[in-house]
mmCIF file with all atom_site columns, N, CA and C in Angstrom:
data_model
loop_
_atom_site.group_PDB
_atom_site.id
_atom_site.type_symbol
_atom_site.label_atom_id
_atom_site.label_alt_id
_atom_site.label_comp_id
_atom_site.label_asym_id
_atom_site.label_entity_id
_atom_site.label_seq_id
_atom_site.pdbx_PDB_ins_code
_atom_site.Cartn_x
_atom_site.Cartn_y
_atom_site.Cartn_z
_atom_site.occupancy
_atom_site.B_iso_or_equiv
_atom_site.pdbx_formal_charge
_atom_site.auth_seq_id
_atom_site.auth_comp_id
_atom_site.auth_asym_id
_atom_site.auth_atom_id
_atom_site.pdbx_PDB_model_num
ATOM 1   N N  . MET A 1 1  ? 155.062 50.015 60.596  1.00 0.00 ? 865 MET A N  1
ATOM 2   C CA . MET A 1 1  ? 154.051 49.041 60.274  1.00 0.00 ? 865 MET A CA 1
ATOM 3   C C  . MET A 1 1  ? 152.696 49.609 60.703  1.00 0.00 ? 865 MET A C  1
ATOM 4   N N  . SER A 1 2  ? 151.758 49.735 59.773  1.00 0.00 ? 866 SER A N  1
ATOM 5   C CA . SER A 1 2  ? 150.451 50.297 60.103  1.00 0.00 ? 866 SER A CA 1
ATOM 6   C C  . SER A 1 2  ? 149.490 49.179 60.505  1.00 0.00 ? 866 SER A C  1
ATOM 7   N N  . PRO A 1 3  ? 148.621 49.457 61.470  1.00 0.00 ? 867 PRO A N  1
ATOM 8   C CA . PRO A 1 3  ? 147.671 48.421 61.882  1.00 0.00 ? 867 PRO A CA 1
ATOM 9   C C  . PRO A 1 3  ? 146.632 48.192 60.786  1.00 0.00 ? 867 PRO A C  1
ATOM 10  N N  . SER A 1 4  ? 146.300 46.942 60.555  1.00 0.00 ? 868 SER A N  1
ATOM 11  C CA . SER A 1 4  ? 145.301 46.625 59.539  1.00 0.00 ? 868 SER A CA 1
ATOM 12  C C  . SER A 1 4  ? 143.921 46.572 60.189  1.00 0.00 ? 868 SER A C  1
ATOM 13  N N  . SER A 1 5  ? 142.906 46.696 59.367  1.00 0.00 ? 869 SER A N  1
ATOM 14  C CA . SER A 1 5  ? 141.547 46.631 59.905  1.00 0.00 ? 869 SER A CA 1
ATOM 15  C C  . SER A 1 5  ? 141.240 45.184 60.305  1.00 0.00 ? 869 SER A C  1
ATOM 16  N N  . PRO A 1 6  ? 140.425 45.019 61.342  1.00 0.00 ? 870 PRO A N  1
ATOM 17  C CA . PRO A 1 6  ? 140.138 43.662 61.814  1.00 0.00 ? 870 PRO A CA 1
ATOM 18  C C  . PRO A 1 6  ? 139.347 42.861 60.777  1.00 0.00 ? 870 PRO A C  1
ATOM 19  N N  . SER A 1 7  ? 139.600 41.585 60.749  1.00 0.00 ? 871 SER A N  1
ATOM 20  C CA . SER A 1 7  ? 138.894 40.705 59.820  1.00 0.00 ? 871 SER A CA 1
ATOM 21  C C  . SER A 1 7  ? 137.468 40.472 60.321  1.00 0.00 ? 871 SER A C  1
ATOM 22  N N  . PRO A 1 8  ? 136.574 40.025 59.444  1.00 0.00 ? 872 PRO A N  1
ATOM 23  C CA . PRO A 1 8  ? 135.203 39.725 59.883  1.00 0.00 ? 872 PRO A CA 1
ATOM 24  C C  . PRO A 1 8  ? 135.169 38.695 61.017  1.00 0.00 ? 872 PRO A C  1
ATOM 25  N N  . ASP A 1 9  ? 136.064 37.714 60.957  1.00 0.00 ? 873 ASP A N  1
ATOM 26  C CA . ASP A 1 9  ? 136.115 36.714 62.031  1.00 0.00 ? 873 ASP A CA 1
ATOM 27  C C  . ASP A 1 9  ? 136.513 37.351 63.354  1.00 0.00 ? 873 ASP A C  1
ATOM 28  N N  . ASP A 1 10 ? 137.487 38.261 63.310  1.00 0.00 ? 874 ASP A N  1
ATOM 29  C CA . ASP A 1 10 ? 137.905 38.948 64.537  1.00 0.00 ? 874 ASP A CA 1
ATOM 30  C C  . ASP A 1 10 ? 136.760 39.773 65.121  1.00 0.00 ? 874 ASP A C  1
ATOM 31  N N  . LEU A 1 11 ? 135.999 40.438 64.259  1.00 0.00 ? 875 LEU A N  1
ATOM 32  C CA . LEU A 1 11 ? 134.858 41.229 64.726  1.00 0.00 ? 875 LEU A CA 1
ATOM 33  C C  . LEU A 1 11 ? 133.793 40.333 65.351  1.00 0.00 ? 875 LEU A C  1
ATOM 34  N N  . ARG A 1 12 ? 133.528 39.191 64.721  1.00 0.00 ? 876 ARG A N  1
ATOM 35  C CA . ARG A 1 12 ? 132.530 38.253 65.239  1.00 0.00 ? 876 ARG A CA 1
ATOM 36  C C  . ARG A 1 12 ? 132.975 37.689 66.584  1.00 0.00 ? 876 ARG A C  1
ATOM 37  N N  . ILE A 1 13 ? 134.243 37.342 66.694  1.00 0.00 ? 877 ILE A N  1
ATOM 38  C CA . ILE A 1 13 ? 134.780 36.810 67.951  1.00 0.00 ? 877 ILE A CA 1
ATOM 39  C C  . ILE A 1 13 ? 134.679 37.856 69.052  1.00 0.00 ? 877 ILE A C  1
ATOM 40  N N  . ALA A 1 14 ? 135.022 39.088 68.741  1.00 0.00 ? 878 ALA A N  1
ATOM 41  C CA . ALA A 1 14 ? 134.943 40.162 69.738  1.00 0.00 ? 878 ALA A CA 1
ATOM 42  C C  . ALA A 1 14 ? 133.500 40.383 70.180  1.00 0.00 ? 878 ALA A C  1
ATOM 43  N N  . ASP A 1 15 ? 132.566 40.342 69.239  1.00 0.00 ? 879 ASP A N  1
ATOM 44  C CA . ASP A 1 15 ? 131.153 40.520 69.574  1.00 0.00 ? 879 ASP A CA 1
ATOM 45  C C  . ASP A 1 15 ? 130.658 39.377 70.453  1.00 0.00 ? 879 ASP A C  1
ATOM 46  N N  . ASN A 1 16 ? 131.038 38.158 70.118  1.00 0.00 ? 880 ASN A N  1
ATOM 47  C CA . ASN A 1 16 ? 130.647 37.004 70.935  1.00 0.00 ? 880 ASN A CA 1
ATOM 48  C C  . ASN A 1 16 ? 131.234 37.095 72.336  1.00 0.00 ? 880 ASN A C  1
ATOM 49  N N  . LEU A 1 17 ? 132.459 37.569 72.438  1.00 0.00 ? 881 LEU A N  1
ATOM 50  C CA . LEU A 1 17 ? 133.090 37.727 73.750  1.00 0.00 ? 881 LEU A CA 1
ATOM 51  C C  . LEU A 1 17 ? 132.348 38.765 74.587  1.00 0.00 ? 881 LEU A C  1
ATOM 52  N N  . ARG A 1 18 ? 131.963 39.875 73.953  1.00 0.00 ? 882 ARG A N  1
ATOM 53  C CA . ARG A 1 18 ? 131.192 40.898 74.675  1.00 0.00 ? 882 ARG A CA 1
ATOM 54  C C  . ARG A 1 18 ? 129.874 40.321 75.183  1.00 0.00 ? 882 ARG A C  1
ATOM 55  N N  . ARG A 1 19 ? 129.185 39.553 74.351  1.00 0.00 ? 883 ARG A N  1
ATOM 56  C CA . ARG A 1 19 ? 127.915 38.938 74.770  1.00 0.00 ? 883 ARG A CA 1
ATOM 57  C C  . ARG A 1 19 ? 128.137 37.955 75.911  1.00 0.00 ? 883 ARG A C  1
ATOM 58  N N  . THR A 1 20 ? 129.207 37.186 75.830  1.00 0.00 ? 884 THR A N  1
ATOM 59  C CA . THR A 1 20 ? 129.518 36.225 76.884  1.00 0.00 ? 884 THR A CA 1
ATOM 60  C C  . THR A 1 20 ? 129.750 36.934 78.208  1.00 0.00 ? 884 THR A C  1
ATOM 61  N N  . ILE A 1 21 ? 130.499 38.017 78.167  1.00 0.00 ? 885 ILE A N  1
ATOM 62  C CA . ILE A 1 21 ? 130.768 38.777 79.391  1.00 0.00 ? 885 ILE A CA 1
ATOM 63  C C  . ILE A 1 21 ? 129.475 39.354 79.949  1.00 0.00 ? 885 ILE A C  1
ATOM 64  N N  . GLU A 1 22 ? 128.629 39.899 79.079  1.00 0.00 ? 886 GLU A N  1
ATOM 65  C CA . GLU A 1 22 ? 127.357 40.476 79.538  1.00 0.00 ? 886 GLU A CA 1
ATOM 66  C C  . GLU A 1 22 ? 126.478 39.414 80.191  1.00 0.00 ? 886 GLU A C  1
ATOM 67  N N  . LEU A 1 23 ? 126.365 38.248 79.562  1.00 0.00 ? 887 LEU A N  1
ATOM 68  C CA . LEU A 1 23 ? 125.537 37.190 80.139  1.00 0.00 ? 887 LEU A CA 1
ATOM 69  C C  . LEU A 1 23 ? 126.136 36.655 81.436  1.00 0.00 ? 887 LEU A C  1
ATOM 70  N N  . THR A 1 24 ? 127.466 36.617 81.535  1.00 0.00 ? 888 THR A N  1
ATOM 71  C CA . THR A 1 24 ? 128.112 36.205 82.781  1.00 0.00 ? 888 THR A CA 1
ATOM 72  C C  . THR A 1 24 ? 127.793 37.192 83.893  1.00 0.00 ? 888 THR A C  1
ATOM 73  N N  . GLU A 1 25 ? 127.873 38.487 83.577  1.00 0.00 ? 889 GLU A N  1
ATOM 74  C CA . GLU A 1 25 ? 127.538 39.506 84.576  1.00 0.00 ? 889 GLU A CA 1
ATOM 75  C C  . GLU A 1 25 ? 126.088 39.365 85.032  1.00 0.00 ? 889 GLU A C  1
ATOM 76  N N  . LEU A 1 26 ? 125.188 39.110 84.086  1.00 0.00 ? 890 LEU A N  1
ATOM 77  C CA . LEU A 1 26 ? 123.779 38.940 84.451  1.00 0.00 ? 890 LEU A CA 1
ATOM 78  C C  . LEU A 1 26 ? 123.574 37.683 85.291  1.00 0.00 ? 890 LEU A C  1
ATOM 79  N N  . GLY A 1 27 ? 124.291 36.620 84.969  1.00 0.00 ? 891 GLY A N  1
ATOM 80  C CA . GLY A 1 27 ? 124.208 35.398 85.772  1.00 0.00 ? 891 GLY A CA 1
ATOM 81  C C  . GLY A 1 27 ? 124.690 35.619 87.195  1.00 0.00 ? 891 GLY A C  1
ATOM 82  N N  . LEU A 1 28 ? 125.764 36.376 87.339  1.00 0.00 ? 892 LEU A N  1
ATOM 83  C CA . LEU A 1 28 ? 126.262 36.686 88.683  1.00 0.00 ? 892 LEU A CA 1
ATOM 84  C C  . LEU A 1 28 ? 125.283 37.578 89.441  1.00 0.00 ? 892 LEU A C  1
ATOM 85  N N  . ALA A 1 29 ? 124.647 38.506 88.737  1.00 0.00 ? 893 ALA A N  1
ATOM 86  C CA . ALA A 1 29 ? 123.639 39.357 89.382  1.00 0.00 ? 893 ALA A CA 1
ATOM 87  C C  . ALA A 1 29 ? 122.456 38.518 89.841  1.00 0.00 ? 893 ALA A C  1
ATOM 88  N N  . LEU A 1 30 ? 122.073 37.523 89.036  1.00 0.00 ? 894 LEU A N  1
ATOM 89  C CA . LEU A 1 30 ? 120.983 36.631 89.430  1.00 0.00 ? 894 LEU A CA 1
ATOM 90  C C  . LEU A 1 30 ? 121.364 35.847 90.671  1.00 0.00 ? 894 LEU A C  1
ATOM 91  N N  . ARG A 1 31 ? 122.568 35.334 90.697  1.00 0.00 ? 895 ARG A N  1
ATOM 92  C CA . ARG A 1 31 ? 123.029 34.589 91.876  1.00 0.00 ? 895 ARG A CA 1
ATOM 93  C C  . ARG A 1 31 ? 123.003 35.479 93.115  1.00 0.00 ? 895 ARG A C  1
ATOM 94  N N  . GLN A 1 32 ? 123.468 36.701 92.976  1.00 0.00 ? 896 GLN A N  1
ATOM 95  C CA . GLN A 1 32 ? 123.455 37.629 94.107  1.00 0.00 ? 896 GLN A CA 1
ATOM 96  C C  . GLN A 1 32 ? 122.023 37.909 94.558  1.00 0.00 ? 896 GLN A C  1
ATOM 97  N N  . ALA A 1 33 ? 121.098 38.078 93.613  1.00 0.00 ? 897 ALA A N  1
ATOM 98  C CA . ALA A 1 33 ? 119.700 38.334 93.967  1.00 0.00 ? 897 ALA A CA 1
ATOM 99  C C  . ALA A 1 33 ? 119.097 37.145 94.706  1.00 0.00 ? 897 ALA A C  1
ATOM 100 N N  . VAL A 1 34 ? 119.437 35.928 94.278  1.00 0.00 ? 898 VAL A N  1
ATOM 101 C CA . VAL A 1 34 ? 118.936 34.728 94.959  1.00 0.00 ? 898 VAL A CA 1
ATOM 102 C C  . VAL A 1 34 ? 119.463 34.677 96.383  1.00 0.00 ? 898 VAL A C  1
ATOM 103 N N  . ILE A 1 35 ? 120.741 34.943 96.557  1.00 0.00 ? 899 ILE A N  1
ATOM 104 C CA . ILE A 1 35 ? 121.338 34.928 97.901  1.00 0.00 ? 899 ILE A CA 1
ATOM 105 C C  . ILE A 1 35 ? 120.696 35.993 98.777  1.00 0.00 ? 899 ILE A C  1
ATOM 106 N N  . GLU A 1 36 ? 120.484 37.183 98.222  1.00 0.00 ? 900 GLU A N  1
ATOM 107 C CA . GLU A 1 36 ? 119.856 38.249 98.996  1.00 0.00 ? 900 GLU A CA 1
ATOM 108 C C  . GLU A 1 36 ? 118.431 37.883 99.383  1.00 0.00 ? 900 GLU A C  1
ATOM 109 N N  . GLN A 1 37 ? 117.709 37.218 98.473  1.00 0.00 ? 901 GLN A N  1
ATOM 110 C CA . GLN A 1 37 ? 116.330 36.824 98.775  1.00 0.00 ? 901 GLN A CA 1
ATOM 111 C C  . GLN A 1 37 ? 116.307 35.828 99.931  1.00 0.00 ? 901 GLN A C  1
ATOM 112 N N  . ARG A 1 38 ? 117.268 34.935 99.956  1.00 0.00 ? 902 ARG A N  1
ATOM 113 C CA . ARG A 1 38 ? 117.334 33.958 101.052 1.00 0.00 ? 902 ARG A CA 1
ATOM 114 C C  . ARG A 1 38 ? 117.590 34.658 102.381 1.00 0.00 ? 902 ARG A C  1
ATOM 115 N N  . ASN A 1 39 ? 118.394 35.716 102.348 1.00 0.00 ? 903 ASN A N  1
ATOM 116 C CA . ASN A 1 39 ? 118.769 36.417 103.571 1.00 0.00 ? 903 ASN A CA 1
ATOM 117 C C  . ASN A 1 39 ? 117.746 37.458 104.006 1.00 0.00 ? 903 ASN A C  1
ATOM 118 N N  . VAL A 1 40 ? 116.987 38.005 103.055 1.00 0.00 ? 904 VAL A N  1
ATOM 119 C CA . VAL A 1 40 ? 116.019 39.060 103.369 1.00 0.00 ? 904 VAL A CA 1
ATOM 120 C C  . VAL A 1 40 ? 114.659 38.664 102.800 1.00 0.00 ? 904 VAL A C  1
ATOM 121 N N  . PRO A 1 41 ? 113.727 38.255 103.650 1.00 0.00 ? 905 PRO A N  1
ATOM 122 C CA . PRO A 1 41 ? 112.389 37.901 103.148 1.00 0.00 ? 905 PRO A CA 1
ATOM 123 C C  . PRO A 1 41 ? 111.741 39.091 102.435 1.00 0.00 ? 905 PRO A C  1
ATOM 124 N N  . GLY A 1 42 ? 111.065 38.810 101.325 1.00 0.00 ? 906 GLY A N  1
ATOM 125 C CA . GLY A 1 42 ? 110.385 39.864 100.576 1.00 0.00 ? 906 GLY A CA 1
ATOM 126 C C  . GLY A 1 42 ? 111.275 40.603 99.595  1.00 0.00 ? 906 GLY A C  1
ATOM 127 N N  . ALA A 1 43 ? 112.460 40.099 99.333  1.00 0.00 ? 907 ALA A N  1
ATOM 128 C CA . ALA A 1 43 ? 113.384 40.776 98.414  1.00 0.00 ? 907 ALA A CA 1
ATOM 129 C C  . ALA A 1 43 ? 113.387 40.118 97.039  1.00 0.00 ? 907 ALA A C  1
ATOM 130 N N  . GLY A 1 44 ? 112.254 39.556 96.619  1.00 0.00 ? 908 GLY A N  1
ATOM 131 C CA . GLY A 1 44 ? 112.172 38.834 95.351  1.00 0.00 ? 908 GLY A CA 1
ATOM 132 C C  . GLY A 1 44 ? 112.147 39.706 94.113  1.00 0.00 ? 908 GLY A C  1
ATOM 133 N N  . GLU A 1 45 ? 111.948 41.016 94.272  1.00 0.00 ? 909 GLU A N  1
ATOM 134 C CA . GLU A 1 45 ? 111.893 41.894 93.098  1.00 0.00 ? 909 GLU A CA 1
ATOM 135 C C  . GLU A 1 45 ? 113.219 41.900 92.344  1.00 0.00 ? 909 GLU A C  1
ATOM 136 N N  . GLY A 1 46 ? 114.310 41.758 93.059  1.00 0.00 ? 910 GLY A N  1
ATOM 137 C CA . GLY A 1 46 ? 115.626 41.755 92.418  1.00 0.00 ? 910 GLY A CA 1
ATOM 138 C C  . GLY A 1 46 ? 115.772 40.614 91.436  1.00 0.00 ? 910 GLY A C  1
ATOM 139 N N  . ILE A 1 47 ? 115.278 39.442 91.809  1.00 0.00 ? 911 ILE A N  1
ATOM 140 C CA . ILE A 1 47 ? 115.363 38.279 90.927  1.00 0.00 ? 911 ILE A CA 1
ATOM 141 C C  . ILE A 1 47 ? 114.535 38.514 89.668  1.00 0.00 ? 911 ILE A C  1
ATOM 142 N N  . ALA A 1 48 ? 113.333 39.049 89.828  1.00 0.00 ? 912 ALA A N  1
ATOM 143 C CA . ALA A 1 48 ? 112.476 39.303 88.670  1.00 0.00 ? 912 ALA A CA 1
ATOM 144 C C  . ALA A 1 48 ? 113.149 40.276 87.705  1.00 0.00 ? 912 ALA A C  1
ATOM 145 N N  . GLN A 1 49 ? 113.766 41.311 88.225  1.00 0.00 ? 913 GLN A N  1
ATOM 146 C CA . GLN A 1 49 ? 114.441 42.299 87.376  1.00 0.00 ? 913 GLN A CA 1
ATOM 147 C C  . GLN A 1 49 ? 115.630 41.678 86.646  1.00 0.00 ? 913 GLN A C  1
ATOM 148 N N  . VAL A 1 50 ? 116.418 40.889 87.353  1.00 0.00 ? 914 VAL A N  1
ATOM 149 C CA . VAL A 1 50 ? 117.583 40.257 86.724  1.00 0.00 ? 914 VAL A CA 1
ATOM 150 C C  . VAL A 1 50 ? 117.138 39.266 85.654  1.00 0.00 ? 914 VAL A C  1
ATOM 151 N N  . MET A 1 51 ? 116.104 38.479 85.928  1.00 0.00 ? 915 MET A N  1
ATOM 152 C CA . MET A 1 51 ? 115.610 37.524 84.931  1.00 0.00 ? 915 MET A CA 1
ATOM 153 C C  . MET A 1 51 ? 115.109 38.261 83.692  1.00 0.00 ? 915 MET A C  1
ATOM 154 N N  . HIS A 1 52 ? 114.451 39.386 83.887  1.00 0.00 ? 916 HIS A N  1
ATOM 155 C CA . HIS A 1 52 ? 113.977 40.193 82.760  1.00 0.00 ? 916 HIS A CA 1
ATOM 156 C C  . HIS A 1 52 ? 115.169 40.667 81.922  1.00 0.00 ? 916 HIS A C  1
ATOM 157 N N  . GLU A 1 53 ? 116.212 41.146 82.569  1.00 0.00 ? 917 GLU A N  1
ATOM 158 C CA . GLU A 1 53 ? 117.403 41.611 81.857  1.00 0.00 ? 917 GLU A CA 1
ATOM 159 C C  . GLU A 1 53 ? 118.081 40.468 81.107  1.00 0.00 ? 917 GLU A C  1
ATOM 160 N N  . ILE A 1 54 ? 118.115 39.287 81.701  1.00 0.00 ? 918 ILE A N  1
ATOM 161 C CA . ILE A 1 54 ? 118.715 38.125 81.034  1.00 0.00 ? 918 ILE A CA 1
ATOM 162 C C  . ILE A 1 54 ? 117.910 37.768 79.791  1.00 0.00 ? 918 ILE A C  1
ATOM 163 N N  . ARG A 1 55 ? 116.580 37.756 79.909  1.00 0.00 ? 919 ARG A N  1
ATOM 164 C CA . ARG A 1 55 ? 115.744 37.451 78.740  1.00 0.00 ? 919 ARG A CA 1
ATOM 165 C C  . ARG A 1 55 ? 115.976 38.465 77.621  1.00 0.00 ? 919 ARG A C  1
ATOM 166 N N  . LEU A 1 56 ? 116.035 39.746 77.977  1.00 0.00 ? 920 LEU A N  1
ATOM 167 C CA . LEU A 1 56 ? 116.272 40.776 76.958  1.00 0.00 ? 920 LEU A CA 1
ATOM 168 C C  . LEU A 1 56 ? 117.626 40.590 76.281  1.00 0.00 ? 920 LEU A C  1
ATOM 169 N N  . ALA A 1 57 ? 118.654 40.310 77.060  1.00 0.00 ? 921 ALA A N  1
ATOM 170 C CA . ALA A 1 57 ? 119.996 40.109 76.496  1.00 0.00 ? 921 ALA A CA 1
ATOM 171 C C  . ALA A 1 57 ? 120.019 38.886 75.588  1.00 0.00 ? 921 ALA A C  1
ATOM 172 N N  . LYS A 1 58 ? 119.333 37.824 76.005  1.00 0.00 ? 922 LYS A N  1
ATOM 173 C CA . LYS A 1 58 ? 119.288 36.604 75.196  1.00 0.00 ? 922 LYS A CA 1
ATOM 174 C C  . LYS A 1 58 ? 118.554 36.859 73.881  1.00 0.00 ? 922 LYS A C  1
ATOM 175 N N  . GLU A 1 59 ? 117.425 37.559 73.943  1.00 0.00 ? 923 GLU A N  1
ATOM 176 C CA . GLU A 1 59 ? 116.679 37.874 72.726  1.00 0.00 ? 923 GLU A CA 1
ATOM 177 C C  . GLU A 1 59 ? 117.498 38.754 71.787  1.00 0.00 ? 923 GLU A C  1
ATOM 178 N N  . GLN A 1 60 ? 118.197 39.734 72.349  1.00 0.00 ? 924 GLN A N  1
ATOM 179 C CA . GLN A 1 60 ? 119.017 40.615 71.527  1.00 0.00 ? 924 GLN A CA 1
ATOM 180 C C  . GLN A 1 60 ? 120.146 39.830 70.859  1.00 0.00 ? 924 GLN A C  1
ATOM 181 N N  . ALA A 1 61 ? 120.784 38.950 71.597  1.00 0.00 ? 925 ALA A N  1
ATOM 182 C CA . ALA A 1 61 ? 121.863 38.138 71.027  1.00 0.00 ? 925 ALA A CA 1
ATOM 183 C C  . ALA A 1 61 ? 121.323 37.237 69.926  1.00 0.00 ? 925 ALA A C  1
ATOM 184 N N  . TRP A 1 62 ? 120.134 36.667 70.127  1.00 0.00 ? 926 TRP A N  1
ATOM 185 C CA . TRP A 1 62 ? 119.543 35.786 69.124  1.00 0.00 ? 926 TRP A CA 1
ATOM 186 C C  . TRP A 1 62 ? 119.216 36.575 67.863  1.00 0.00 ? 926 TRP A C  1
ATOM 187 N N  . GLN A 1 63 ? 118.629 37.770 68.026  1.00 0.00 ? 927 GLN A N  1
ATOM 188 C CA . GLN A 1 63 ? 118.286 38.592 66.864  1.00 0.00 ? 927 GLN A CA 1
ATOM 189 C C  . GLN A 1 63 ? 119.540 38.999 66.097  1.00 0.00 ? 927 GLN A C  1
ATOM 190 N N  . GLN A 1 64 ? 120.605 39.346 66.808  1.00 0.00 ? 928 GLN A N  1
ATOM 191 C CA . GLN A 1 64 ? 121.839 39.746 66.134  1.00 0.00 ? 928 GLN A CA 1
ATOM 192 C C  . GLN A 1 64 ? 122.474 38.569 65.409  1.00 0.00 ? 928 GLN A C  1
ATOM 193 N N  . SER A 1 65 ? 122.328 37.372 65.953  1.00 0.00 ? 929 SER A N  1
ATOM 194 C CA . SER A 1 65 ? 122.928 36.209 65.295  1.00 0.00 ? 929 SER A CA 1
ATOM 195 C C  . SER A 1 65 ? 122.149 35.817 64.042  1.00 0.00 ? 929 SER A C  1
ATOM 196 N N  . GLN A 1 66 ? 120.881 36.222 63.948  1.00 0.00 ? 930 GLN A N  1
ATOM 197 C CA . GLN A 1 66 ? 120.068 35.913 62.777  1.00 0.00 ? 930 GLN A CA 1
ATOM 198 C C  . GLN A 1 66 ? 120.353 36.851 61.608  1.00 0.00 ? 930 GLN A C  1
ATOM 199 N N  . SER A 1 67 ? 120.943 38.008 61.900  1.00 0.00 ? 931 SER A N  1
ATOM 200 C CA . SER A 1 67 ? 121.205 38.980 60.821  1.00 0.00 ? 931 SER A CA 1
ATOM 201 C C  . SER A 1 67 ? 122.576 38.794 60.219  1.00 0.00 ? 931 SER A C  1
#
């Protein structure tokens, strides 16, 4: 039995799952940055970087969903 090529729905589901995992990872990184900022005064740069990455990922996901 030969494997068949994935259906368009399967490809879309896989892509959505990848985006979900990426955004979850970014959310966890943001949480870690917030906790670190609470523990170490002056460590706010981490939060700014994570928020920037989240915005970029969100914009990329939105652009891909429009095409």
